[in-house]
PDB file of C-alpha atoms in Angstrom:
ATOM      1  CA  UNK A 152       1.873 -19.238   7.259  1.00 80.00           C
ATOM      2  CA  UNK A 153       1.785 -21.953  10.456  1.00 81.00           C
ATOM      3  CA  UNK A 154      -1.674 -22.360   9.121  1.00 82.00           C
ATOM      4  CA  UNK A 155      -1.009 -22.988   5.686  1.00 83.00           C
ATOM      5  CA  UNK A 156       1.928 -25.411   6.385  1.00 86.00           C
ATOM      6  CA  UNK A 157      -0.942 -27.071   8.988  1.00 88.00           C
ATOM      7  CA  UNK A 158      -3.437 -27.631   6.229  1.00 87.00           C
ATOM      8  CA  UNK A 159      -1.600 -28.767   3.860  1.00 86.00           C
ATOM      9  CA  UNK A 160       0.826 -30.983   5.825  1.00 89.00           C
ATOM     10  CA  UNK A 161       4.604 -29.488   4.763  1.00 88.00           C
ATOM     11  CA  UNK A 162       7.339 -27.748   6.648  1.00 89.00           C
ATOM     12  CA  UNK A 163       6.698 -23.938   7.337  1.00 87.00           C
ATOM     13  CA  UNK A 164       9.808 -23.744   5.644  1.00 88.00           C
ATOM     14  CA  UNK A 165       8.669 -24.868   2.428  1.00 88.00           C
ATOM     15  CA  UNK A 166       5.863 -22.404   2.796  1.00 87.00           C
ATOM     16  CA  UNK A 167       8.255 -19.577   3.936  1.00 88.00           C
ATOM     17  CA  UNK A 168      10.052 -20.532   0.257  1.00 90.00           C
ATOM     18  CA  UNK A 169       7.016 -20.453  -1.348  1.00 87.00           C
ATOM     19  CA  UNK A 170       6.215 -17.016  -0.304  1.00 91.00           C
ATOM     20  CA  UNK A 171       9.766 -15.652  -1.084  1.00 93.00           C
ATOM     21  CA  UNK A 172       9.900 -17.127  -4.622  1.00 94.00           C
ATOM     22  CA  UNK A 173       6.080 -16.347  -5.634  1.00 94.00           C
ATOM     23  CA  UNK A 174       6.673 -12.555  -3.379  1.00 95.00           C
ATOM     24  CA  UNK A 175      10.013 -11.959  -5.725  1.00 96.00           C
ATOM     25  CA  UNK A 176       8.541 -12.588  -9.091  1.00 96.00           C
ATOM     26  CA  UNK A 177       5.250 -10.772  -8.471  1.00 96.00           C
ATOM     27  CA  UNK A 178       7.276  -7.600  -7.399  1.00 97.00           C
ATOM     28  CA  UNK A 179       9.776  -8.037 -10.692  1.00 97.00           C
ATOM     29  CA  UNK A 180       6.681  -8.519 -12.643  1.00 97.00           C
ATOM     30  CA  UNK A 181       4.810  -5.424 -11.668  1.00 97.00           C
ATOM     31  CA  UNK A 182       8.084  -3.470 -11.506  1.00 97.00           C
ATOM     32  CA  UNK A 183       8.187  -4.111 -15.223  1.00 97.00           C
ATOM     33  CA  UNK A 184       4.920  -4.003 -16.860  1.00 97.00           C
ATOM     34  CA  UNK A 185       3.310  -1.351 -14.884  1.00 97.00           C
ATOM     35  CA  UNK A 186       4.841   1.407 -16.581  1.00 97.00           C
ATOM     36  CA  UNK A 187       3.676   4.406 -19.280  1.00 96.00           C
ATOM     37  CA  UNK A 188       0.376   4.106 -17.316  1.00 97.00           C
ATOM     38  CA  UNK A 189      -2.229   6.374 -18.685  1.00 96.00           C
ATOM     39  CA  UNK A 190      -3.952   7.396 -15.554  1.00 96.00           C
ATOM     40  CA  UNK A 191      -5.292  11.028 -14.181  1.00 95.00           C
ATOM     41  CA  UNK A 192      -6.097  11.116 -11.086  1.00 96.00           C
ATOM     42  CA  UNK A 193      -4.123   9.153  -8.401  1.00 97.00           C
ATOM     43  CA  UNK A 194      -4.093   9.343  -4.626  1.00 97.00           C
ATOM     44  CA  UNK A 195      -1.621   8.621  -2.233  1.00 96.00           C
ATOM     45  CA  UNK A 196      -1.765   7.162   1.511  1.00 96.00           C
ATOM     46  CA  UNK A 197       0.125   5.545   3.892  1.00 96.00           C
ATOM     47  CA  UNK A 198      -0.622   2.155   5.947  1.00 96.00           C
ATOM     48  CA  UNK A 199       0.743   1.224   9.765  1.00 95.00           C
ATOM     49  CA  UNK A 200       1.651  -2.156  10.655  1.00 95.00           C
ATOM     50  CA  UNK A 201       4.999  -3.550  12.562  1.00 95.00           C
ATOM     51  CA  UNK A 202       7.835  -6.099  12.128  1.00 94.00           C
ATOM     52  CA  UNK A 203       9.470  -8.292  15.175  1.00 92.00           C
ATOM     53  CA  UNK A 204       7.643  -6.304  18.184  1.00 92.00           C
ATOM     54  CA  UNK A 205       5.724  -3.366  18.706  1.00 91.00           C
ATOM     55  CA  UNK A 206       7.588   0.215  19.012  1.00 91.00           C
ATOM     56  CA  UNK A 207       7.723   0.818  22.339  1.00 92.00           C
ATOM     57  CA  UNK A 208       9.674  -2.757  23.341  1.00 91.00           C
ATOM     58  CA  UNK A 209      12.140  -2.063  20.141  1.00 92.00           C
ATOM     59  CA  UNK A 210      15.478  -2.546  22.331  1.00 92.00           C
ATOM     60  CA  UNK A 211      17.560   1.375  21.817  1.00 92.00           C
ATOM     61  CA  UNK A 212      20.050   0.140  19.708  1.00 92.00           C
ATOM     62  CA  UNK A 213      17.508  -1.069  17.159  1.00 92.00           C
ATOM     63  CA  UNK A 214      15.662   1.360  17.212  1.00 90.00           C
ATOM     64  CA  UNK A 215      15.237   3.864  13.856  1.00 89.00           C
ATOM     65  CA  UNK A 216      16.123   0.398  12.113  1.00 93.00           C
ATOM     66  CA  UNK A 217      13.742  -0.538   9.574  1.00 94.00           C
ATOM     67  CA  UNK A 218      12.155  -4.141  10.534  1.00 93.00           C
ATOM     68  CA  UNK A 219      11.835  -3.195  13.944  1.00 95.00           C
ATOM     69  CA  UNK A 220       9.312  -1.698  15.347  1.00 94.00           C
ATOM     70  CA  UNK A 221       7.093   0.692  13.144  1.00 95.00           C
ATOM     71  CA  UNK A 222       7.087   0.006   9.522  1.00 96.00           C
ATOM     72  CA  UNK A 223       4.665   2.035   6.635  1.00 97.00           C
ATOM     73  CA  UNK A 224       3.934   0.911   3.311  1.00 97.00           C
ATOM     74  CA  UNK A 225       3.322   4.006   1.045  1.00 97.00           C
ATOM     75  CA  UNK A 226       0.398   2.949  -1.018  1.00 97.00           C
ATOM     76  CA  UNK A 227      -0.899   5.026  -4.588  1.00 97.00           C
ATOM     77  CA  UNK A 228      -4.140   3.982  -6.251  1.00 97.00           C
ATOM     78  CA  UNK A 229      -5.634   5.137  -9.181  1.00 97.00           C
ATOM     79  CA  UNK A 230      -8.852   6.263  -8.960  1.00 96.00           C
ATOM     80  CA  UNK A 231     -10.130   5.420 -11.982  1.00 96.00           C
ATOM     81  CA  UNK A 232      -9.201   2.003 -12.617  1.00 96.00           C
ATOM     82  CA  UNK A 233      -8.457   1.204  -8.836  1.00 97.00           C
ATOM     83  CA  UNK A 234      -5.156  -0.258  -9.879  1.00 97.00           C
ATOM     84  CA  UNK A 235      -2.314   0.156  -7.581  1.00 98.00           C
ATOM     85  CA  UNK A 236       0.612   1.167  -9.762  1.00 97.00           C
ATOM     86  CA  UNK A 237       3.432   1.640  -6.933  1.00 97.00           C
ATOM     87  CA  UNK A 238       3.553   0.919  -3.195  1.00 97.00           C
ATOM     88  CA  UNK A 239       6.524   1.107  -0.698  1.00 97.00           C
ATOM     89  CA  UNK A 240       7.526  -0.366   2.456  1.00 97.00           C
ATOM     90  CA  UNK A 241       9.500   1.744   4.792  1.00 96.00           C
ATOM     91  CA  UNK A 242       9.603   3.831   7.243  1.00 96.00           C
ATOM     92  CA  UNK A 243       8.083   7.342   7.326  1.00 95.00           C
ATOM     93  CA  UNK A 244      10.814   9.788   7.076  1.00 95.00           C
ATOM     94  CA  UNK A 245      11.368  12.332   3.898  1.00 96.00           C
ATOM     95  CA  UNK A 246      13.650   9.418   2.171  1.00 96.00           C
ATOM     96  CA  UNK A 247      11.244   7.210   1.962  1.00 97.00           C
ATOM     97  CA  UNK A 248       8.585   9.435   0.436  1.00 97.00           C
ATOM     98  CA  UNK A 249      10.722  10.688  -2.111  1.00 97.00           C
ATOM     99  CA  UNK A 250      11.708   7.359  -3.372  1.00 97.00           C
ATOM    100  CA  UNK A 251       7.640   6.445  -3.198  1.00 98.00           C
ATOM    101  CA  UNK A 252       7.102   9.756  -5.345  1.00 97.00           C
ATOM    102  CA  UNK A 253       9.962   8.678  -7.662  1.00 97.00           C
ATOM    103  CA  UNK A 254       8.919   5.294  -8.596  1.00 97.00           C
ATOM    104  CA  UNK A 255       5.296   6.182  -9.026  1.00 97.00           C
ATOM    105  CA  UNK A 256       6.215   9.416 -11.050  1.00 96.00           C
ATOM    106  CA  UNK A 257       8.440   6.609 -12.987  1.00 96.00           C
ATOM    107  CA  UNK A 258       5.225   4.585 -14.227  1.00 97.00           C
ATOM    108  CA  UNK A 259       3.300   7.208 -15.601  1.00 96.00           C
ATOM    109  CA  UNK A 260       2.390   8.385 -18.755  1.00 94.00           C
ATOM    110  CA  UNK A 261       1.605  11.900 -18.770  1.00 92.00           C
ATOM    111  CA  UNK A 262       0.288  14.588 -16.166  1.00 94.00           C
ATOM    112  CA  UNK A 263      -2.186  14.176 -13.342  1.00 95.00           C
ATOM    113  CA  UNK A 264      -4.006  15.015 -10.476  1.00 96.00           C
ATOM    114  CA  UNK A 265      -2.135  13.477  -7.353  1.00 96.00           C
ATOM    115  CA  UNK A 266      -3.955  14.272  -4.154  1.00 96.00           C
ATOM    116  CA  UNK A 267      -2.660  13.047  -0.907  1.00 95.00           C
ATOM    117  CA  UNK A 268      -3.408  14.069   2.898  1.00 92.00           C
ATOM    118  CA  UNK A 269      -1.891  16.279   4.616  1.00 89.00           C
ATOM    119  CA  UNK A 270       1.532  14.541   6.145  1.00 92.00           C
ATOM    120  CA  UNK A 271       4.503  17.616   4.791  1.00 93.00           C
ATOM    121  CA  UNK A 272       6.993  14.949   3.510  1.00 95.00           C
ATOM    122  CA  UNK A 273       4.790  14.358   0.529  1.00 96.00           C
ATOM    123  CA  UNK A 274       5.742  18.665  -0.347  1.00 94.00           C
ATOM    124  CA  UNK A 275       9.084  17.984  -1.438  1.00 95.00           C
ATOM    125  CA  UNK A 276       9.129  14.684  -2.454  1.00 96.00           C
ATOM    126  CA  UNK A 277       6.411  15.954  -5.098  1.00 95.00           C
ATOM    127  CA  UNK A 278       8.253  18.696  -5.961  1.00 94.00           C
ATOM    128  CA  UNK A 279      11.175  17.216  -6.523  1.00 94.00           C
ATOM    129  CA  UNK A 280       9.998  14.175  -8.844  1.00 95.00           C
ATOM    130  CA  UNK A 281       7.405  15.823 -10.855  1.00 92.00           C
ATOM    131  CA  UNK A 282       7.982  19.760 -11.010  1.00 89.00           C
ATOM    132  CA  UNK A 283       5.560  21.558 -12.608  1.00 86.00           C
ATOM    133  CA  UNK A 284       4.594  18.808 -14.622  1.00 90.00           C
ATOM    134  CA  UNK A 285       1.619  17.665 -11.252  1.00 93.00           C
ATOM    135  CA  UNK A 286      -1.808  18.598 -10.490  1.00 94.00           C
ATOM    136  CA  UNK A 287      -1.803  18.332  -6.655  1.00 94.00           C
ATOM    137  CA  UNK A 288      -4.083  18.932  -3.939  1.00 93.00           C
ATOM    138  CA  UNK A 289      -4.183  18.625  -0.481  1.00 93.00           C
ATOM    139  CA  UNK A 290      -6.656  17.435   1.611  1.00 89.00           C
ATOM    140  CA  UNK A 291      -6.906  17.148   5.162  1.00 86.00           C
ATOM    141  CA  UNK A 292      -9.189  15.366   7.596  1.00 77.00           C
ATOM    142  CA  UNK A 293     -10.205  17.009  10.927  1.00 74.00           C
ATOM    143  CA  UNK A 294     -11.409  14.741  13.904  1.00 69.00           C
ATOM    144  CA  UNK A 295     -12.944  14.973  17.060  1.00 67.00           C
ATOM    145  CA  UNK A 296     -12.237  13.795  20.734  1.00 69.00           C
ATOM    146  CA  UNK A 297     -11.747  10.077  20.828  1.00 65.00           C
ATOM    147  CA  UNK A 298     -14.993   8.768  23.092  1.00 64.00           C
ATOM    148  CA  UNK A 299     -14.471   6.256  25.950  1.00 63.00           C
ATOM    149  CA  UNK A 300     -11.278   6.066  27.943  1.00 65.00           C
ATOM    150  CA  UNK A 301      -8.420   4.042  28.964  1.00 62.00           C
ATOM    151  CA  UNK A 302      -8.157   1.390  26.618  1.00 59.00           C
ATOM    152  CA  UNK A 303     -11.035   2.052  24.970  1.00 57.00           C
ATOM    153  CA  UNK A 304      -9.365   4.507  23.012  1.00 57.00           C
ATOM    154  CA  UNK A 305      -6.040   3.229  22.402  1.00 58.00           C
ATOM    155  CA  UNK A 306      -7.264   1.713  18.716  1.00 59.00           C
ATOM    156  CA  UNK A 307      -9.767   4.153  18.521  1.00 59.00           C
ATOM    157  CA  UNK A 308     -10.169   7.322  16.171  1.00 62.00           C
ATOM    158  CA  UNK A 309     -12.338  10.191  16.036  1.00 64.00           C
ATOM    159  CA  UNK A 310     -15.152  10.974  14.744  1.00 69.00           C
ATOM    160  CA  UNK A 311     -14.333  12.674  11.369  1.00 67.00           C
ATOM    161  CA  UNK A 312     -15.989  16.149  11.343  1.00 67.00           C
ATOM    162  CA  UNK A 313     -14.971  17.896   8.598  1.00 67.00           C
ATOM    163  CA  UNK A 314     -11.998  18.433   5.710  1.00 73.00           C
ATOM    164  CA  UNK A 315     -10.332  21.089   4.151  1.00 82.00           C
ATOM    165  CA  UNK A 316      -8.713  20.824   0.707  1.00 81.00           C
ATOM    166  CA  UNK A 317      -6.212  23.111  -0.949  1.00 84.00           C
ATOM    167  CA  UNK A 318      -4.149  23.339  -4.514  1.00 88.00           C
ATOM    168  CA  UNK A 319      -0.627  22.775  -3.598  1.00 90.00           C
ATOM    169  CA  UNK A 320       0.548  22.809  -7.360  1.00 88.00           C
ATOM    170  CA  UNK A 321      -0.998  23.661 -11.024  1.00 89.00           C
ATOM    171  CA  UNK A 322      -4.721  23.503 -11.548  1.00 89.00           C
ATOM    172  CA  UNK A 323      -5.873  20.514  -9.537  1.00 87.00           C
ATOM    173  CA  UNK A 324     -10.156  19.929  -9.871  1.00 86.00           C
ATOM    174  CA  UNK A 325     -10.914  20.282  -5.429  1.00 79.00           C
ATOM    175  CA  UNK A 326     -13.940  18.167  -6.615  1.00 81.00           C
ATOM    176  CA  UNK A 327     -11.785  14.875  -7.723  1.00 87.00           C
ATOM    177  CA  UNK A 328      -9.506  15.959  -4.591  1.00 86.00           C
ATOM    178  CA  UNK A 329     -10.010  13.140  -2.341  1.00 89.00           C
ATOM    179  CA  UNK A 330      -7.956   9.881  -0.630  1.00 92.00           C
ATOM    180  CA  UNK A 331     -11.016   8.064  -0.003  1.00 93.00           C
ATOM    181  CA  UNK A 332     -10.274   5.634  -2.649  1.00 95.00           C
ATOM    182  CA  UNK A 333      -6.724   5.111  -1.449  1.00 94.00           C
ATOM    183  CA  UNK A 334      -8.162   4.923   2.027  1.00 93.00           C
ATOM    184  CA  UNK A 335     -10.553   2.084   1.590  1.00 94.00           C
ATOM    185  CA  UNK A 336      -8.073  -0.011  -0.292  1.00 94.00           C
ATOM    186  CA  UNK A 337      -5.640   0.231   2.590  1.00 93.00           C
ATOM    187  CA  UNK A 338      -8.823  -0.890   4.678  1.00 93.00           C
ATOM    188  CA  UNK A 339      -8.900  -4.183   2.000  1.00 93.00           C
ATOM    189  CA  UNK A 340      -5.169  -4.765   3.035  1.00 94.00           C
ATOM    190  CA  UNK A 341      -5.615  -4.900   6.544  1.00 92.00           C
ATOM    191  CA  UNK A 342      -8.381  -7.117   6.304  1.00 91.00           C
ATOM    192  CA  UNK A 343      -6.957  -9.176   3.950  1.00 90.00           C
ATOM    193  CA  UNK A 344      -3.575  -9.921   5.899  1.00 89.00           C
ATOM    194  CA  UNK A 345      -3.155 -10.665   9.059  1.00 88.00           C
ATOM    195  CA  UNK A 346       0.240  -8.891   9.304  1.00 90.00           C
ATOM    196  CA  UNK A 347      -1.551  -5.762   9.232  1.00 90.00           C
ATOM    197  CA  UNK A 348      -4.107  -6.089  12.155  1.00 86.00           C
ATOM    198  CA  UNK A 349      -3.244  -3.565  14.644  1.00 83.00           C
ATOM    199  CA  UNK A 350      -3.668  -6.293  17.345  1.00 83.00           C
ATOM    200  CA  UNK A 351      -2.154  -9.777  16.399  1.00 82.00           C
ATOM    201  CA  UNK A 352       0.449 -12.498  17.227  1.00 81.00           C
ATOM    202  CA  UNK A 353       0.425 -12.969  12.923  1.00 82.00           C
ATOM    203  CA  UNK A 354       2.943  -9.545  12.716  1.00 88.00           C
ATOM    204  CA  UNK A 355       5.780  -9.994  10.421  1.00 89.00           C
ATOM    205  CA  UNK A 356       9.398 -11.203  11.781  1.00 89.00           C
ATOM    206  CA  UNK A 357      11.605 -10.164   8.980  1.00 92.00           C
ATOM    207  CA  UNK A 358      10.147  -6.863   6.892  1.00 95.00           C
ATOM    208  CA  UNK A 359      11.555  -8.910   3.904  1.00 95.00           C
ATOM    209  CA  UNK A 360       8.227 -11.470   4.504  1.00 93.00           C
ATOM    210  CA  UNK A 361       6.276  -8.673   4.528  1.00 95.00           C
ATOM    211  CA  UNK A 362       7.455  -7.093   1.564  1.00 96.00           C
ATOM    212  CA  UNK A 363       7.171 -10.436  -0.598  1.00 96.00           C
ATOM    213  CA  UNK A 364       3.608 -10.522   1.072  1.00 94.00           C
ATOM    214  CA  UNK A 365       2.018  -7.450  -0.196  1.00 96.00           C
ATOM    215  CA  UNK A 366       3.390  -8.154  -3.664  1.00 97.00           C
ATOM    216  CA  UNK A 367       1.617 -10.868  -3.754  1.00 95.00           C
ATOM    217  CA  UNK A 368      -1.135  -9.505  -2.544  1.00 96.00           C
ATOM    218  CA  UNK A 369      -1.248  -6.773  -4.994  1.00 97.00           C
ATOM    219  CA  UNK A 370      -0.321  -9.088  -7.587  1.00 97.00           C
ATOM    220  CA  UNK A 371      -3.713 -10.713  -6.623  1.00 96.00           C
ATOM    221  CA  UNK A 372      -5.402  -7.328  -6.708  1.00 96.00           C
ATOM    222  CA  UNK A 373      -4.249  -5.690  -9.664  1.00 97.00           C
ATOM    223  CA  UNK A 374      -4.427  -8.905 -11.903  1.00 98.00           C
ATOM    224  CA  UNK A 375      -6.970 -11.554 -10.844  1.00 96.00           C
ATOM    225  CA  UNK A 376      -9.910  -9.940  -8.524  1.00 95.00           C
ATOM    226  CA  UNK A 377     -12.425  -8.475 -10.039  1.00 96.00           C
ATOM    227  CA  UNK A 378     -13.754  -5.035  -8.854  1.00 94.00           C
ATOM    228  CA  UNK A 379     -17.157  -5.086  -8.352  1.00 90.00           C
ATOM    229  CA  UNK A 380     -18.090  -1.830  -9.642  1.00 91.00           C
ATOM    230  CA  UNK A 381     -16.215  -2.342 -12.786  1.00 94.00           C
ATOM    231  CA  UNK A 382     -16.692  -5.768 -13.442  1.00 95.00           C
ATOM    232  CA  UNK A 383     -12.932  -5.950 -14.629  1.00 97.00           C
ATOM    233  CA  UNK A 384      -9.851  -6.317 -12.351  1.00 97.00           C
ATOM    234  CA  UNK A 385      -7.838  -3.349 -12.235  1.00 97.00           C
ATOM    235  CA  UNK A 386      -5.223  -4.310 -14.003  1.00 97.00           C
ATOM    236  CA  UNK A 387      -7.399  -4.616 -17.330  1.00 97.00           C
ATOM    237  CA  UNK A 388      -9.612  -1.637 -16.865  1.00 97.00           C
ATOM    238  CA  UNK A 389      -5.790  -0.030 -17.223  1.00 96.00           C
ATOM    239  CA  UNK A 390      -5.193  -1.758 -19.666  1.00 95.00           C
ATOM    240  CA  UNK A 391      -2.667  -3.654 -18.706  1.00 96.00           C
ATOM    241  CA  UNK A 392      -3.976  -6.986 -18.718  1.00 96.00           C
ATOM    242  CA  UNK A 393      -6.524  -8.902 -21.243  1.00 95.00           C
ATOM    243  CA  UNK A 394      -7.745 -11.703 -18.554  1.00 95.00           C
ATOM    244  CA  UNK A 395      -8.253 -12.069 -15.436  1.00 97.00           C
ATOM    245  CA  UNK A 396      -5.643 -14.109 -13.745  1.00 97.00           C
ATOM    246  CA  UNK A 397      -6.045 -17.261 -11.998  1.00 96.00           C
ATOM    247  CA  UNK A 398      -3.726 -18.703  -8.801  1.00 93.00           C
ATOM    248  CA  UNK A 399      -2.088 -21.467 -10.754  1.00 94.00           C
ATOM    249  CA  UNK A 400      -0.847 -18.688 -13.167  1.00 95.00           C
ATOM    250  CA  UNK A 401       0.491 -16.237 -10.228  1.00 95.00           C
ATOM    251  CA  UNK A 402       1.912 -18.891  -8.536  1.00 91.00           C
ATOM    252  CA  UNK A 403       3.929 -20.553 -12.131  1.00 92.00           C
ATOM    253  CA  UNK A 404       5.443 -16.861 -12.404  1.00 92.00           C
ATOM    254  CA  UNK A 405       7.566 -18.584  -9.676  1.00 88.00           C
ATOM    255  CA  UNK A 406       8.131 -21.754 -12.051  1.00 81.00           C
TER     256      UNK A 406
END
């Protein structure tokens, strides 16, 4: 944001304004017209990042407080259309993911196959927005020893060596059960925002900022960049949207 305001000459404040107004109106607008969504197979993960320090210099009486220290944005994707129908920022406790599960069972249109990894809280929250009325798998990544040591493996993980996958509810396809696709576009976030590097002086002060940022970010994603392996942005290969978006028009939802 101390860039922007840089390059284009104006207050940070006036950027910081910018954000909040554009962040509020792309979150009302997706709240509203991503809804009776017709998708089948959606997968759920969640994505680190941190608000006004890092966890472990969170002063006691803050801490358990969301905007300070760790905060997780629940993220689903469909897998299909790679749109991103409902995400979440919070913290990662059972609340959380059963208001996540509740909006995204909210937006859709009839049953699918929901697979997520293997983190409990996503049992009952399941469960208790969707029923019987869910496909849902499991799966679960195993990993080896992290190499090097020190701080070469603070920010390191292991080497993947194998899954296992399981049918939590109804008759979920193991083929289709996967959060690779979820997984990757959590990979886009952190790469496109600097808020979300695991080591940066960019981190979000107020979890508010953050929250108007990845609205606008998936406002961007959903509506006016185009996927390259379907040509479309995920928002129209959903059917949700006719055109592609431009900037001027995200930003004049503002207006």
């Amino acid at each position: 944001m101390r860039a922007t305001s840089r390059r284009v000459d104006v207050s940070i404040n006036t950027v910081t304004k910018l954000l909040v107004d554009v962040g509020t109106t792309c979150a009302e607008y997706q709240d509203k017209n991503l809804r009776d969504l017709r998708c089948k197979r959606i997968q759920c993960d969640e994505i680190w990042s941190f608000c006004y320090a890092k966890q472990e210099n969170v002063a006691p009486e803050k801490a358990g407080v969301l905007g300070y220290g760790d905060v997780w944005t629940w993220t689903a994707i469909d897998a299909d259309s790679k749109l991103v129908p409902s995400w979440l920022v919070g913290l990662r406790n059972a609340d959380y993911a059963k208001a996540f599960v509740a909006d995204l069972a909210a937006r859709l249109a009839g049953r699918v196959q929901l697979t997520t990894d293997g983190l409990k809280l996503y049992v009952n929250a399941v469960e208790d927005a969707l029923g019987s009325e869910i496909d849902y798998a499991i799966l679960v990544k195993l990993y080896g020893a992290t190499e090097g040591s020190g701080n070469e493996r603070r920010d390191s993980a292991g080497e993947c060596c194998g899954t296992t996958k399981g049918t939590v509810q109804g008759n979920a396809d193991e083929c289709h059960g996967s959060t690779s696709f979820g997984e990757r576009q959590n990979l886009k976030t952190r790469m496109s925002m600097r808020r979300f590097a695991r080591l940066t002086n960019g981190f979000s002060k107020k979890v508010e900022n953050l929250e108007h940022a990845l609205a606008l970010h998936y406002m961007h994603y959903n509506f006016a960049r185009i996927h390259k392996s379907l040509r479309v942005t995920p928002a129209m290969a959903a059917g949700v949207s006719d055109r592609v978006w431009s900037l001027a028009e995200i930003a004049s939802l503002a207006s």
